[in-house]
């Protein structure tokens, strides 16, 4: 996948100055929310090695990047909305981030709503678990509903025209 200019996490920053720092260097996310946003961007970019390296799942400690890829191969992530953050700051050891992530699979869209739990281990944040609900089989969002013209930049941040990307 082509790396977008604008970060997929919705921060309005350039990817290289936002989540790209965590994906492409040894710098780790300073807060639980920054880690959650970088993980969303990694799912968006299909960077499953990053997803694997930033989680410590008690219920699935051996989950590999290949397992994550197989479960997410056909999902195209469209938009992230951070709803609430509790704790998870640089001085904290635990945090929770609630978010909605909109996605497209085939001709349908859906929304994942999750309350993700994060824990700091050896001064690095990790995703531990989450309670989520997936609303599937919602109708495909049309350009009119998104108020996007066919020749406008796509809402997903790819830098392509809407008609050549998600349209």
mmCIF file of C-alpha atoms in Angstrom:
data_model
loop_
_atom_site.group_PDB
_atom_site.id
_atom_site.type_symbol
_atom_site.label_atom_id
_atom_site.label_comp_id
_atom_site.label_asym_id
_atom_site.label_seq_id
_atom_site.Cartn_x
_atom_site.Cartn_y
_atom_site.Cartn_z
ATOM 1 C CA UNK A 1 0.000 0.000 0.000
ATOM 2 C CA UNK A 2 1.182 3.492 -0.802
ATOM 3 C CA UNK A 3 2.103 5.500 2.281
ATOM 4 C CA UNK A 4 -0.280 8.456 2.570
ATOM 5 C CA UNK A 5 0.994 12.013 3.006
ATOM 6 C CA UNK A 6 -1.517 12.743 5.771
ATOM 7 C CA UNK A 7 -1.478 10.367 8.746
ATOM 8 C CA UNK A 8 -4.363 7.849 8.701
ATOM 9 C CA UNK A 9 -4.871 8.266 12.478
ATOM 10 C CA UNK A 10 -6.769 11.524 11.923
ATOM 11 C CA UNK A 11 -4.264 13.800 13.657
ATOM 12 C CA UNK A 12 -4.023 16.174 10.642
ATOM 13 C CA UNK A 13 -0.220 15.741 10.759
ATOM 14 C CA UNK A 14 1.915 14.314 7.995
ATOM 15 C CA UNK A 15 2.381 10.546 8.350
ATOM 16 C CA UNK A 16 6.184 10.850 8.596
ATOM 17 C CA UNK A 17 5.836 13.311 11.505
ATOM 18 C CA UNK A 18 3.136 11.293 13.285
ATOM 19 C CA UNK A 19 2.652 7.504 13.290
ATOM 20 C CA UNK A 20 5.433 7.014 10.752
ATOM 21 C CA UNK A 21 7.929 7.910 13.483
ATOM 22 C CA UNK A 22 6.778 4.872 15.494
ATOM 23 C CA UNK A 23 6.472 2.567 12.460
ATOM 24 C CA UNK A 24 9.840 3.398 10.903
ATOM 25 C CA UNK A 25 12.181 4.095 13.832
ATOM 26 C CA UNK A 26 12.933 2.653 17.256
ATOM 27 C CA UNK A 27 10.972 5.478 18.929
ATOM 28 C CA UNK A 28 8.026 4.128 20.944
ATOM 29 C CA UNK A 29 4.673 5.804 21.512
ATOM 30 C CA UNK A 30 4.809 8.053 24.608
ATOM 31 C CA UNK A 31 1.136 7.567 25.573
ATOM 32 C CA UNK A 32 -1.576 4.915 25.295
ATOM 33 C CA UNK A 33 -3.511 7.098 22.848
ATOM 34 C CA UNK A 34 -0.442 7.596 20.658
ATOM 35 C CA UNK A 35 0.046 3.815 20.599
ATOM 36 C CA UNK A 36 -3.623 3.231 19.752
ATOM 37 C CA UNK A 37 -3.442 5.758 16.898
ATOM 38 C CA UNK A 38 -0.200 4.213 15.593
ATOM 39 C CA UNK A 39 -1.764 0.735 15.731
ATOM 40 C CA UNK A 40 -4.790 1.988 13.772
ATOM 41 C CA UNK A 41 -2.418 3.481 11.183
ATOM 42 C CA UNK A 42 -0.545 0.166 11.052
ATOM 43 C CA UNK A 43 -3.805 -1.702 10.387
ATOM 44 C CA UNK A 44 -4.632 0.911 7.725
ATOM 45 C CA UNK A 45 -1.221 0.351 6.080
ATOM 46 C CA UNK A 46 -1.299 -3.424 6.656
ATOM 47 C CA UNK A 47 1.881 -3.234 8.762
ATOM 48 C CA UNK A 48 1.062 -6.363 10.759
ATOM 49 C CA UNK A 49 4.590 -6.741 12.149
ATOM 50 C CA UNK A 50 4.094 -3.458 14.024
ATOM 51 C CA UNK A 51 0.751 -4.694 15.375
ATOM 52 C CA UNK A 52 2.399 -7.876 16.640
ATOM 53 C CA UNK A 53 5.300 -6.007 18.258
ATOM 54 C CA UNK A 54 3.035 -3.585 20.165
ATOM 55 C CA UNK A 55 0.773 -6.086 21.885
ATOM 56 C CA UNK A 56 0.984 -8.443 24.827
ATOM 57 C CA UNK A 57 -2.230 -10.445 24.762
ATOM 58 C CA UNK A 58 -2.803 -12.650 27.812
ATOM 59 C CA UNK A 59 -5.400 -14.704 25.887
ATOM 60 C CA UNK A 60 -3.296 -15.072 22.699
ATOM 61 C CA UNK A 61 0.393 -14.677 23.599
ATOM 62 C CA UNK A 62 1.558 -16.501 20.450
ATOM 63 C CA UNK A 63 -0.484 -14.497 17.926
ATOM 64 C CA UNK A 64 1.796 -13.777 14.976
ATOM 65 C CA UNK A 65 1.860 -11.065 12.341
ATOM 66 C CA UNK A 66 0.697 -13.732 9.869
ATOM 67 C CA UNK A 67 -2.332 -14.536 12.081
ATOM 68 C CA UNK A 68 -3.178 -10.833 12.239
ATOM 69 C CA UNK A 69 -2.749 -10.494 8.475
ATOM 70 C CA UNK A 70 -5.066 -13.418 7.751
ATOM 71 C CA UNK A 71 -7.769 -11.930 9.986
ATOM 72 C CA UNK A 72 -7.477 -8.433 8.459
ATOM 73 C CA UNK A 73 -6.419 -8.919 4.829
ATOM 74 C CA UNK A 74 -9.709 -7.850 3.255
ATOM 75 C CA UNK A 75 -10.418 -4.916 5.579
ATOM 76 C CA UNK A 76 -9.857 -1.377 4.349
ATOM 77 C CA UNK A 77 -9.796 1.075 7.246
ATOM 78 C CA UNK A 78 -11.424 4.431 6.488
ATOM 79 C CA UNK A 79 -11.569 6.671 9.540
ATOM 80 C CA UNK A 80 -10.629 6.754 13.226
ATOM 81 C CA UNK A 81 -12.511 8.654 15.913
ATOM 82 C CA UNK A 82 -11.033 8.777 19.423
ATOM 83 C CA UNK A 83 -13.946 9.012 21.876
ATOM 84 C CA UNK A 84 -12.310 8.958 25.316
ATOM 85 C CA UNK A 85 -8.916 8.495 26.956
ATOM 86 C CA UNK A 86 -8.504 7.623 30.634
ATOM 87 C CA UNK A 87 -4.979 7.554 32.028
ATOM 88 C CA UNK A 88 -2.316 6.347 29.666
ATOM 89 C CA UNK A 89 -0.182 9.473 29.928
ATOM 90 C CA UNK A 90 3.609 9.397 30.015
ATOM 91 C CA UNK A 91 3.684 9.138 33.831
ATOM 92 C CA UNK A 92 0.971 6.419 33.988
ATOM 93 C CA UNK A 93 1.398 2.640 33.931
ATOM 94 C CA UNK A 94 -2.074 1.820 32.517
ATOM 95 C CA UNK A 95 -4.563 3.488 30.256
ATOM 96 C CA UNK A 96 -7.816 3.027 28.358
ATOM 97 C CA UNK A 97 -8.742 4.502 24.984
ATOM 98 C CA UNK A 98 -12.258 4.276 23.534
ATOM 99 C CA UNK A 99 -12.587 4.730 19.787
ATOM 100 C CA UNK A 100 -14.634 4.040 16.675
ATOM 101 C CA UNK A 101 -12.897 2.811 13.544
ATOM 102 C CA UNK A 102 -14.836 2.805 10.289
ATOM 103 C CA UNK A 103 -13.987 0.172 7.693
ATOM 104 C CA UNK A 104 -14.936 -1.235 4.320
ATOM 105 C CA UNK A 105 -15.067 -4.903 3.345
ATOM 106 C CA UNK A 106 -16.230 -5.632 -0.164
ATOM 107 C CA UNK A 107 -19.271 -3.474 -0.923
ATOM 108 C CA UNK A 108 -20.179 -2.889 2.705
ATOM 109 C CA UNK A 109 -18.918 -0.673 5.473
ATOM 110 C CA UNK A 110 -18.971 -1.153 9.185
ATOM 111 C CA UNK A 111 -17.808 0.341 12.430
ATOM 112 C CA UNK A 112 -15.673 -1.162 15.164
ATOM 113 C CA UNK A 113 -16.257 0.405 18.580
ATOM 114 C CA UNK A 114 -13.694 -0.564 21.193
ATOM 115 C CA UNK A 115 -12.435 0.237 24.676
ATOM 116 C CA UNK A 116 -8.760 -0.745 24.471
ATOM 117 C CA UNK A 117 -6.626 -1.401 27.531
ATOM 118 C CA UNK A 118 -2.920 -0.536 27.501
ATOM 119 C CA UNK A 119 -0.108 -1.236 29.932
ATOM 120 C CA UNK A 120 3.402 0.165 30.157
ATOM 121 C CA UNK A 121 6.110 -2.513 30.430
ATOM 122 C CA UNK A 122 9.760 -1.446 30.759
ATOM 123 C CA UNK A 123 8.797 2.098 29.787
ATOM 124 C CA UNK A 124 6.979 0.996 26.587
ATOM 125 C CA UNK A 125 3.223 0.958 25.998
ATOM 126 C CA UNK A 126 1.512 -2.259 24.842
ATOM 127 C CA UNK A 127 -2.048 -3.121 23.818
ATOM 128 C CA UNK A 128 -3.322 -5.704 26.317
ATOM 129 C CA UNK A 129 -6.976 -6.280 25.484
ATOM 130 C CA UNK A 130 -10.175 -4.640 24.380
ATOM 131 C CA UNK A 131 -13.930 -4.885 24.634
ATOM 132 C CA UNK A 132 -15.412 -4.294 21.223
ATOM 133 C CA UNK A 133 -18.588 -4.306 19.200
ATOM 134 C CA UNK A 134 -18.669 -4.521 15.418
ATOM 135 C CA UNK A 135 -21.603 -3.090 13.517
ATOM 136 C CA UNK A 136 -21.470 -4.860 10.175
ATOM 137 C CA UNK A 137 -23.324 -4.751 6.906
ATOM 138 C CA UNK A 138 -23.971 -1.055 7.014
ATOM 139 C CA UNK A 139 -24.588 0.351 3.527
ATOM 140 C CA UNK A 140 -21.661 1.554 1.483
ATOM 141 C CA UNK A 141 -21.103 5.238 2.110
ATOM 142 C CA UNK A 142 -21.636 7.148 -1.118
ATOM 143 C CA UNK A 143 -19.827 10.324 -2.205
ATOM 144 C CA UNK A 144 -23.036 12.321 -1.672
ATOM 145 C CA UNK A 145 -23.337 11.114 1.933
ATOM 146 C CA UNK A 146 -19.719 12.061 2.591
ATOM 147 C CA UNK A 147 -20.123 15.314 0.639
ATOM 148 C CA UNK A 148 -17.172 14.327 -1.551
ATOM 149 C CA UNK A 149 -16.974 14.937 -5.261
ATOM 150 C CA UNK A 150 -15.468 12.224 -7.457
ATOM 151 C CA UNK A 151 -12.413 14.396 -8.116
ATOM 152 C CA UNK A 152 -11.815 15.456 -4.502
ATOM 153 C CA UNK A 153 -9.083 13.814 -2.398
ATOM 154 C CA UNK A 154 -10.259 10.596 -0.797
ATOM 155 C CA UNK A 155 -11.304 10.758 2.866
ATOM 156 C CA UNK A 156 -9.034 7.841 3.733
ATOM 157 C CA UNK A 157 -5.911 9.974 3.354
ATOM 158 C CA UNK A 158 -4.364 8.036 0.463
ATOM 159 C CA UNK A 159 -3.772 11.194 -1.560
ATOM 160 C CA UNK A 160 -5.702 9.708 -4.492
ATOM 161 C CA UNK A 161 -8.909 11.109 -5.941
ATOM 162 C CA UNK A 162 -12.027 9.641 -4.313
ATOM 163 C CA UNK A 163 -13.149 7.999 -7.591
ATOM 164 C CA UNK A 164 -9.819 6.117 -7.886
ATOM 165 C CA UNK A 165 -9.741 5.008 -4.250
ATOM 166 C CA UNK A 166 -12.729 4.325 -1.977
ATOM 167 C CA UNK A 167 -15.325 5.573 -4.495
#
